[in-house]
């Protein structure tokens, strides 16, 4: 039986590329406002009004300078990770404005909630990057909220940081605060220390604040994750292949702009496209079409030699229930097995991007670690001593008391949340459902949290910058 997750053929990927070129050359991509039009025009691209038309040779020159891998430098060097390396880089959810309670109630997210998500990331056993914007606090003024979130991420974690791309000024604040942490802009010129997402307005349009933020991030050698979310039947055709072609053209236009801002700037090819449920007129992330589009986006990124990003533990459920676990597991399995380099929304996403959940976060971590441990080398080395032991002991052997078992049993994957006890022991120990177990785990993790060390002078300098910028904004 063949592997049903086998790679798409090069012929198909080439057809997608060629069809995308037709869109870029004949329909163009809209960049209304901002510095993008001048950048394209200055490099010889055809510009008509706010539309930019990209030729094959121009695109090839831009793609040729994109790095295949990049080190993401954390405040704690031991927690730096490599994007585009052998393993995936994972992180929690960015963007929701609401928190989902264990009872399925939605409430506005607060700064205290935001800080709790940072603490979960800091206490995780899984290697990950900081979940900047894990929740958008509704108890802060919108125009300056990014400053408090940046400060919280930087001081409450020592992981690779996040940055803000909502406005050009927010991107500049992100770069400035990162330069304070790492001792100056010179360090940023040769190291990537922040990441921010640049969202496409499907179909074929970039908001001016997004294109401006993209150029600021790329011009500063920081990571831009160029991502579209084409919704089949709404902002994109229902046809899967046609939507893939459309999304490919959209993302390639943003990647080209990143290289005009700075050749060699790190950039990620991203997509979280999905169909629309015509009964509810809502995006359906927990759909088989979304999984296919996610795999296809990773394949296209690999075709171009660019790091990839697609969805993680996605679900449309509003409870940490069977639907949430099933959809998250299927989405994570799909994303991790197809080789995505960056897995955003890996933990804690609920209700089709509507909300974040602390309880779903720890559940997704359990699922993610389960899958990652299953993705061991398909051809591991054979332990000759173990084979000799099998031959020596022969049929009917008991390995329970063998020294090799005592030495190696801790290497087997251990579960924190999923029950593996017989029924009577399960009843004595907990006897509760998985949702309750997740609640207990959240309380335990937050109780174990310890703030990572930071130089007091640096923390004060960051706080002073935040205070000064708030005064300028307001």
Tab-separated table of N, CA, C and O in Angstrom, residues 206-281:
chain	number	residue	atom	x	y	z
A	206	UNK	N	-2.837	43.760	-0.838
A	206	UNK	CA	-2.122	43.972	0.417
A	206	UNK	C	-2.538	45.323	0.995
A	206	UNK	O	-2.466	46.346	0.302
A	207	UNK	N	-2.981	45.340	2.251
A	207	UNK	CA	-3.295	46.599	2.908
A	207	UNK	C	-2.021	47.424	3.037
A	207	UNK	O	-0.933	46.875	3.238
A	208	UNK	N	-2.117	48.753	2.934
A	208	UNK	CA	-0.905	49.583	2.976
A	208	UNK	C	-0.098	49.414	4.249
A	208	UNK	O	1.142	49.433	4.211
A	209	UNK	N	-0.784	49.257	5.406
A	209	UNK	CA	-0.026	49.096	6.651
A	209	UNK	C	0.732	47.776	6.682
A	209	UNK	O	1.809	47.667	7.287
A	210	UNK	N	0.184	46.738	6.005
A	210	UNK	CA	0.875	45.455	5.967
A	210	UNK	C	2.094	45.486	5.053
A	210	UNK	O	3.157	44.978	5.400
A	211	UNK	N	1.958	46.093	3.880
A	211	UNK	CA	3.120	46.167	2.983
A	211	UNK	C	4.209	47.050	3.579
A	211	UNK	O	5.404	46.754	3.441
A	212	UNK	N	3.813	48.126	4.278
A	212	UNK	CA	4.812	48.989	4.924
A	212	UNK	C	5.523	48.241	6.041
A	212	UNK	O	6.758	48.313	6.175
A	213	UNK	N	4.759	47.490	6.876
A	213	UNK	CA	5.364	46.719	7.955
A	213	UNK	C	6.296	45.648	7.396
A	213	UNK	O	7.371	45.390	7.952
A	214	UNK	N	5.896	45.028	6.291
A	214	UNK	CA	6.740	44.027	5.644
A	214	UNK	C	8.082	44.612	5.256
A	214	UNK	O	9.145	44.009	5.488
A	215	UNK	N	8.073	45.800	4.685
A	215	UNK	CA	9.325	46.417	4.248
A	215	UNK	C	10.190	46.826	5.441
A	215	UNK	O	11.422	46.731	5.377
A	216	UNK	N	9.572	47.250	6.539
A	216	UNK	CA	10.339	47.600	7.740
A	216	UNK	C	10.997	46.360	8.330
A	216	UNK	O	12.195	46.362	8.668
A	217	UNK	N	10.232	45.286	8.459
A	217	UNK	CA	10.781	44.057	9.026
A	217	UNK	C	11.894	43.498	8.147
A	217	UNK	O	12.986	43.178	8.631
A	218	UNK	N	11.617	43.381	6.858
A	218	UNK	CA	12.623	42.817	5.954
A	218	UNK	C	13.845	43.719	5.860
A	218	UNK	O	14.984	43.236	5.837
A	219	UNK	N	13.616	45.029	5.820
A	219	UNK	CA	14.739	45.957	5.759
A	219	UNK	C	15.617	45.903	6.986
A	219	UNK	O	16.790	46.300	6.936
A	220	UNK	N	15.067	45.384	8.099
A	220	UNK	CA	15.833	45.251	9.349
A	220	UNK	C	16.329	43.829	9.574
A	220	UNK	O	16.777	43.500	10.679
A	221	UNK	N	16.216	42.970	8.557
A	221	UNK	CA	16.683	41.582	8.634
A	221	UNK	C	15.867	40.740	9.603
A	221	UNK	O	16.364	39.763	10.157
A	222	UNK	N	14.589	41.102	9.804
A	222	UNK	CA	13.739	40.345	10.718
A	222	UNK	C	12.724	39.511	9.930
A	222	UNK	O	12.433	39.797	8.780
A	223	UNK	N	12.189	38.495	10.572
A	223	UNK	CA	11.408	37.472	9.877
A	223	UNK	C	9.978	37.931	9.613
A	223	UNK	O	9.233	38.256	10.538
A	224	UNK	N	9.581	37.923	8.353
A	224	UNK	CA	8.201	38.208	7.951
A	224	UNK	C	7.566	36.908	7.471
A	224	UNK	O	8.118	36.215	6.613
A	225	UNK	N	6.403	36.576	8.046
A	225	UNK	CA	5.663	35.379	7.652
A	225	UNK	C	4.514	35.836	6.757
A	225	UNK	O	3.478	36.292	7.227
A	226	UNK	N	4.713	35.762	5.448
A	226	UNK	CA	3.718	36.234	4.488
A	226	UNK	C	2.653	35.148	4.319
A	226	UNK	O	2.950	34.045	3.856
A	227	UNK	N	1.416	35.462	4.710
A	227	UNK	CA	0.381	34.440	4.815
A	227	UNK	C	-0.925	34.908	4.180
A	227	UNK	O	-1.356	36.039	4.406
A	228	UNK	N	-1.535	34.017	3.417
A	228	UNK	CA	-2.883	34.297	2.926
A	228	UNK	C	-3.876	33.365	3.606
A	228	UNK	O	-3.507	32.315	4.151
A	229	UNK	N	-5.137	33.771	3.595
A	229	UNK	CA	-6.217	32.901	4.064
A	229	UNK	C	-7.363	33.035	3.065
A	229	UNK	O	-8.355	33.716	3.328
A	230	UNK	N	-7.183	32.410	1.924
A	230	UNK	CA	-8.230	32.421	0.908
A	230	UNK	C	-9.368	31.524	1.370
A	230	UNK	O	-9.142	30.378	1.767
A	231	UNK	N	-10.581	32.038	1.359
A	231	UNK	CA	-11.747	31.281	1.809
A	231	UNK	C	-12.541	30.828	0.587
A	231	UNK	O	-13.131	31.648	-0.129
A	232	UNK	N	-12.510	29.527	0.331
A	232	UNK	CA	-13.098	28.953	-0.874
A	232	UNK	C	-14.599	29.211	-0.903
A	232	UNK	O	-15.317	28.839	0.015
A	233	UNK	N	-15.041	29.848	-1.959
A	233	UNK	CA	-16.445	30.189	-2.100
A	233	UNK	C	-16.762	31.598	-1.665
A	233	UNK	O	-17.881	32.069	-1.831
A	234	UNK	N	-15.742	32.310	-1.122
A	234	UNK	CA	-15.953	33.693	-0.678
A	234	UNK	C	-14.883	34.609	-1.269
A	234	UNK	O	-15.160	35.406	-2.157
A	235	UNK	N	-13.656	34.481	-0.819
A	235	UNK	CA	-12.577	35.306	-1.360
A	235	UNK	C	-11.710	34.533	-2.345
A	235	UNK	O	-10.665	35.037	-2.771
A	236	UNK	N	-12.130	33.327	-2.679
A	236	UNK	CA	-11.390	32.499	-3.634
A	236	UNK	C	-12.371	31.523	-4.280
A	236	UNK	O	-13.454	31.270	-3.741
A	237	UNK	N	-12.018	30.958	-5.439
A	237	UNK	CA	-12.898	29.974	-6.070
A	237	UNK	C	-13.086	28.744	-5.185
A	237	UNK	O	-12.242	28.432	-4.345
A	238	UNK	N	-14.179	28.045	-5.399
A	238	UNK	CA	-14.419	26.802	-4.661
A	238	UNK	C	-13.431	25.723	-5.094
A	238	UNK	O	-13.033	24.876	-4.289
A	239	UNK	N	-13.014	25.756	-6.346
A	239	UNK	CA	-12.072	24.768	-6.872
A	239	UNK	C	-10.757	24.802	-6.097
A	239	UNK	O	-10.123	25.856	-5.959
A	240	UNK	N	-10.328	23.642	-5.595
A	240	UNK	CA	-9.129	23.566	-4.759
A	240	UNK	C	-7.872	24.026	-5.507
A	240	UNK	O	-7.100	24.844	-5.007
A	241	UNK	N	-7.659	23.493	-6.693
A	241	UNK	CA	-6.439	23.823	-7.432
A	241	UNK	C	-6.406	25.290	-7.822
A	241	UNK	O	-5.353	25.947	-7.746
A	242	UNK	N	-7.541	25.854	-8.219
A	242	UNK	CA	-7.589	27.268	-8.583
A	242	UNK	C	-7.296	28.149	-7.365
A	242	UNK	O	-6.597	29.160	-7.466
A	243	UNK	N	-7.814	27.766	-6.199
A	243	UNK	CA	-7.539	28.534	-4.990
A	243	UNK	C	-6.071	28.443	-4.600
A	243	UNK	O	-5.484	29.408	-4.116
A	244	UNK	N	-5.477	27.272	-4.818
A	244	UNK	CA	-4.042	27.132	-4.559
A	244	UNK	C	-3.244	28.054	-5.463
A	244	UNK	O	-2.298	28.724	-5.014
A	245	UNK	N	-3.606	28.134	-6.726
A	245	UNK	CA	-2.920	29.015	-7.678
A	245	UNK	C	-3.058	30.471	-7.243
A	245	UNK	O	-2.080	31.231	-7.231
A	246	UNK	N	-4.277	30.869	-6.883
A	246	UNK	CA	-4.512	32.238	-6.422
A	246	UNK	C	-3.664	32.556	-5.196
A	246	UNK	O	-2.973	33.584	-5.143
A	247	UNK	N	-3.705	31.678	-4.201
A	247	UNK	CA	-2.929	31.915	-2.983
A	247	UNK	C	-1.440	31.950	-3.249
A	247	UNK	O	-0.711	32.749	-2.650
A	248	UNK	N	-0.975	31.101	-4.136
A	248	UNK	CA	0.446	31.079	-4.475
A	248	UNK	C	0.878	32.417	-5.069
A	248	UNK	O	1.921	32.981	-4.690
A	249	UNK	N	0.073	32.965	-5.982
A	249	UNK	CA	0.399	34.268	-6.576
A	249	UNK	C	0.429	35.364	-5.511
A	249	UNK	O	1.326	36.223	-5.505
A	250	UNK	N	-0.536	35.337	-4.592
A	250	UNK	CA	-0.603	36.356	-3.539
A	250	UNK	C	0.645	36.342	-2.668
A	250	UNK	O	1.263	37.388	-2.402
A	251	UNK	N	1.021	35.158	-2.214
A	251	UNK	CA	2.162	35.048	-1.297
A	251	UNK	C	3.470	35.391	-2.005
A	251	UNK	O	4.339	36.068	-1.450
A	252	UNK	N	3.611	34.936	-3.250
A	252	UNK	CA	4.843	35.238	-3.987
A	252	UNK	C	5.045	36.736	-4.169
A	252	UNK	O	6.187	37.228	-4.129
A	253	UNK	N	3.971	37.486	-4.350
A	253	UNK	CA	4.096	38.938	-4.498
A	253	UNK	C	4.682	39.561	-3.234
A	253	UNK	O	5.544	40.450	-3.299
A	254	UNK	N	4.215	39.114	-2.065
A	254	UNK	CA	4.756	39.636	-0.809
A	254	UNK	C	6.197	39.233	-0.591
A	254	UNK	O	7.020	40.029	-0.106
A	255	UNK	N	6.533	37.996	-0.944
A	255	UNK	CA	7.916	37.544	-0.800
A	255	UNK	C	8.831	38.356	-1.708
A	255	UNK	O	9.950	38.735	-1.315
A	256	UNK	N	8.363	38.661	-2.930
A	256	UNK	CA	9.162	39.495	-3.831
A	256	UNK	C	9.425	40.868	-3.208
A	256	UNK	O	10.551	41.384	-3.260
A	257	UNK	N	8.391	41.460	-2.591
A	257	UNK	CA	8.567	42.771	-1.966
A	257	UNK	C	9.578	42.706	-0.821
A	257	UNK	O	10.386	43.626	-0.643
A	258	UNK	N	9.571	41.615	-0.058
A	258	UNK	CA	10.533	41.482	1.041
A	258	UNK	C	11.967	41.517	0.528
A	258	UNK	O	12.860	42.098	1.165
A	259	UNK	N	12.195	40.927	-0.630
A	259	UNK	CA	13.560	40.886	-1.178
A	259	UNK	C	13.951	42.206	-1.838
A	259	UNK	O	15.145	42.515	-1.957
A	260	UNK	N	12.971	42.989	-2.271
A	260	UNK	CA	13.287	44.335	-2.760
A	260	UNK	C	13.698	45.228	-1.602
A	260	UNK	O	14.577	46.091	-1.748
A	261	UNK	N	13.062	45.018	-0.429
A	261	UNK	CA	13.424	45.804	0.754
A	261	UNK	C	14.828	45.458	1.222
A	261	UNK	O	15.579	46.345	1.647
A	262	UNK	N	15.189	44.197	1.130
A	262	UNK	CA	16.535	43.760	1.519
A	262	UNK	C	16.784	42.372	0.943
A	262	UNK	O	16.235	41.389	1.431
A	263	UNK	N	17.602	42.241	-0.081
A	263	UNK	CA	17.912	40.914	-0.613
A	263	UNK	C	18.510	40.035	0.481
A	263	UNK	O	19.406	40.451	1.220
A	264	UNK	N	17.983	38.811	0.601
A	264	UNK	CA	18.466	37.901	1.626
A	264	UNK	C	17.723	38.001	2.940
A	264	UNK	O	18.054	37.275	3.888
A	265	UNK	N	16.722	38.884	3.031
A	265	UNK	CA	15.937	38.986	4.254
A	265	UNK	C	15.177	37.678	4.488
A	265	UNK	O	14.650	37.086	3.543
A	266	UNK	N	15.092	37.207	5.730
A	266	UNK	CA	14.360	35.959	5.991
A	266	UNK	C	12.863	36.165	5.807
A	266	UNK	O	12.301	37.183	6.210
A	267	UNK	N	12.233	35.205	5.174
A	267	UNK	CA	10.800	35.297	4.910
A	267	UNK	C	10.229	33.891	4.851
A	267	UNK	O	10.935	32.934	4.518
A	268	UNK	N	8.948	33.761	5.206
A	268	UNK	CA	8.274	32.461	5.234
A	268	UNK	C	7.093	32.500	4.279
A	268	UNK	O	6.351	33.488	4.218
A	269	UNK	N	6.904	31.401	3.547
A	269	UNK	CA	5.747	31.206	2.678
A	269	UNK	C	4.643	30.596	3.541
A	269	UNK	O	4.779	29.476	4.014
A	270	UNK	N	3.533	31.324	3.739
A	270	UNK	CA	2.497	30.842	4.637
A	270	UNK	C	1.125	30.798	4.008
A	270	UNK	O	0.802	31.576	3.111
A	271	UNK	N	0.300	29.881	4.489
A	271	UNK	CA	-1.092	29.825	4.054
A	271	UNK	C	-1.921	29.078	5.082
A	271	UNK	O	-1.472	28.074	5.647
A	272	UNK	N	-3.144	29.585	5.322
A	272	UNK	CA	-4.113	28.879	6.165
A	272	UNK	C	-5.479	28.899	5.474
A	272	UNK	O	-6.509	29.121	6.108
A	273	UNK	N	-5.478	28.691	4.182
A	273	UNK	CA	-6.721	28.756	3.400
A	273	UNK	C	-7.664	27.614	3.768
A	273	UNK	O	-7.231	26.544	4.206
A	274	UNK	N	-8.956	27.863	3.575
A	274	UNK	CA	-9.956	26.876	3.968
A	274	UNK	C	-11.278	27.177	3.250
A	274	UNK	O	-11.467	28.281	2.730
A	275	UNK	N	-12.208	26.222	3.239
A	275	UNK	CA	-13.508	26.485	2.610
A	275	UNK	C	-14.443	27.252	3.533
A	275	UNK	O	-14.221	27.342	4.744
A	276	UNK	N	-15.491	27.811	2.951
A	276	UNK	CA	-16.549	28.483	3.703
A	276	UNK	C	-17.744	27.541	3.805
A	276	UNK	O	-18.144	26.929	2.811
A	277	UNK	N	-18.288	27.405	5.000
A	277	UNK	CA	-19.531	26.655	5.180
A	277	UNK	C	-20.673	27.549	4.723
A	277	UNK	O	-20.961	28.572	5.351
A	278	UNK	N	-21.317	27.186	3.643
A	278	UNK	CA	-22.342	28.049	3.050
A	278	UNK	C	-23.605	28.159	3.905
A	278	UNK	O	-24.404	29.063	3.722
A	279	UNK	N	-23.779	27.241	4.861
A	279	UNK	CA	-24.941	27.340	5.744
A	279	UNK	C	-24.729	28.430	6.795
A	279	UNK	O	-25.638	29.181	7.118
A	280	UNK	N	-23.505	28.492	7.332
A	280	UNK	CA	-23.214	29.467	8.386
A	280	UNK	C	-22.435	30.664	7.864
A	280	UNK	O	-22.237	31.637	8.593
A	281	UNK	N	-21.969	30.596	6.605
A	281	UNK	CA	-21.108	31.633	6.024
A	281	UNK	C	-19.912	31.907	6.923
A	281	UNK	O	-19.574	33.048	7.236
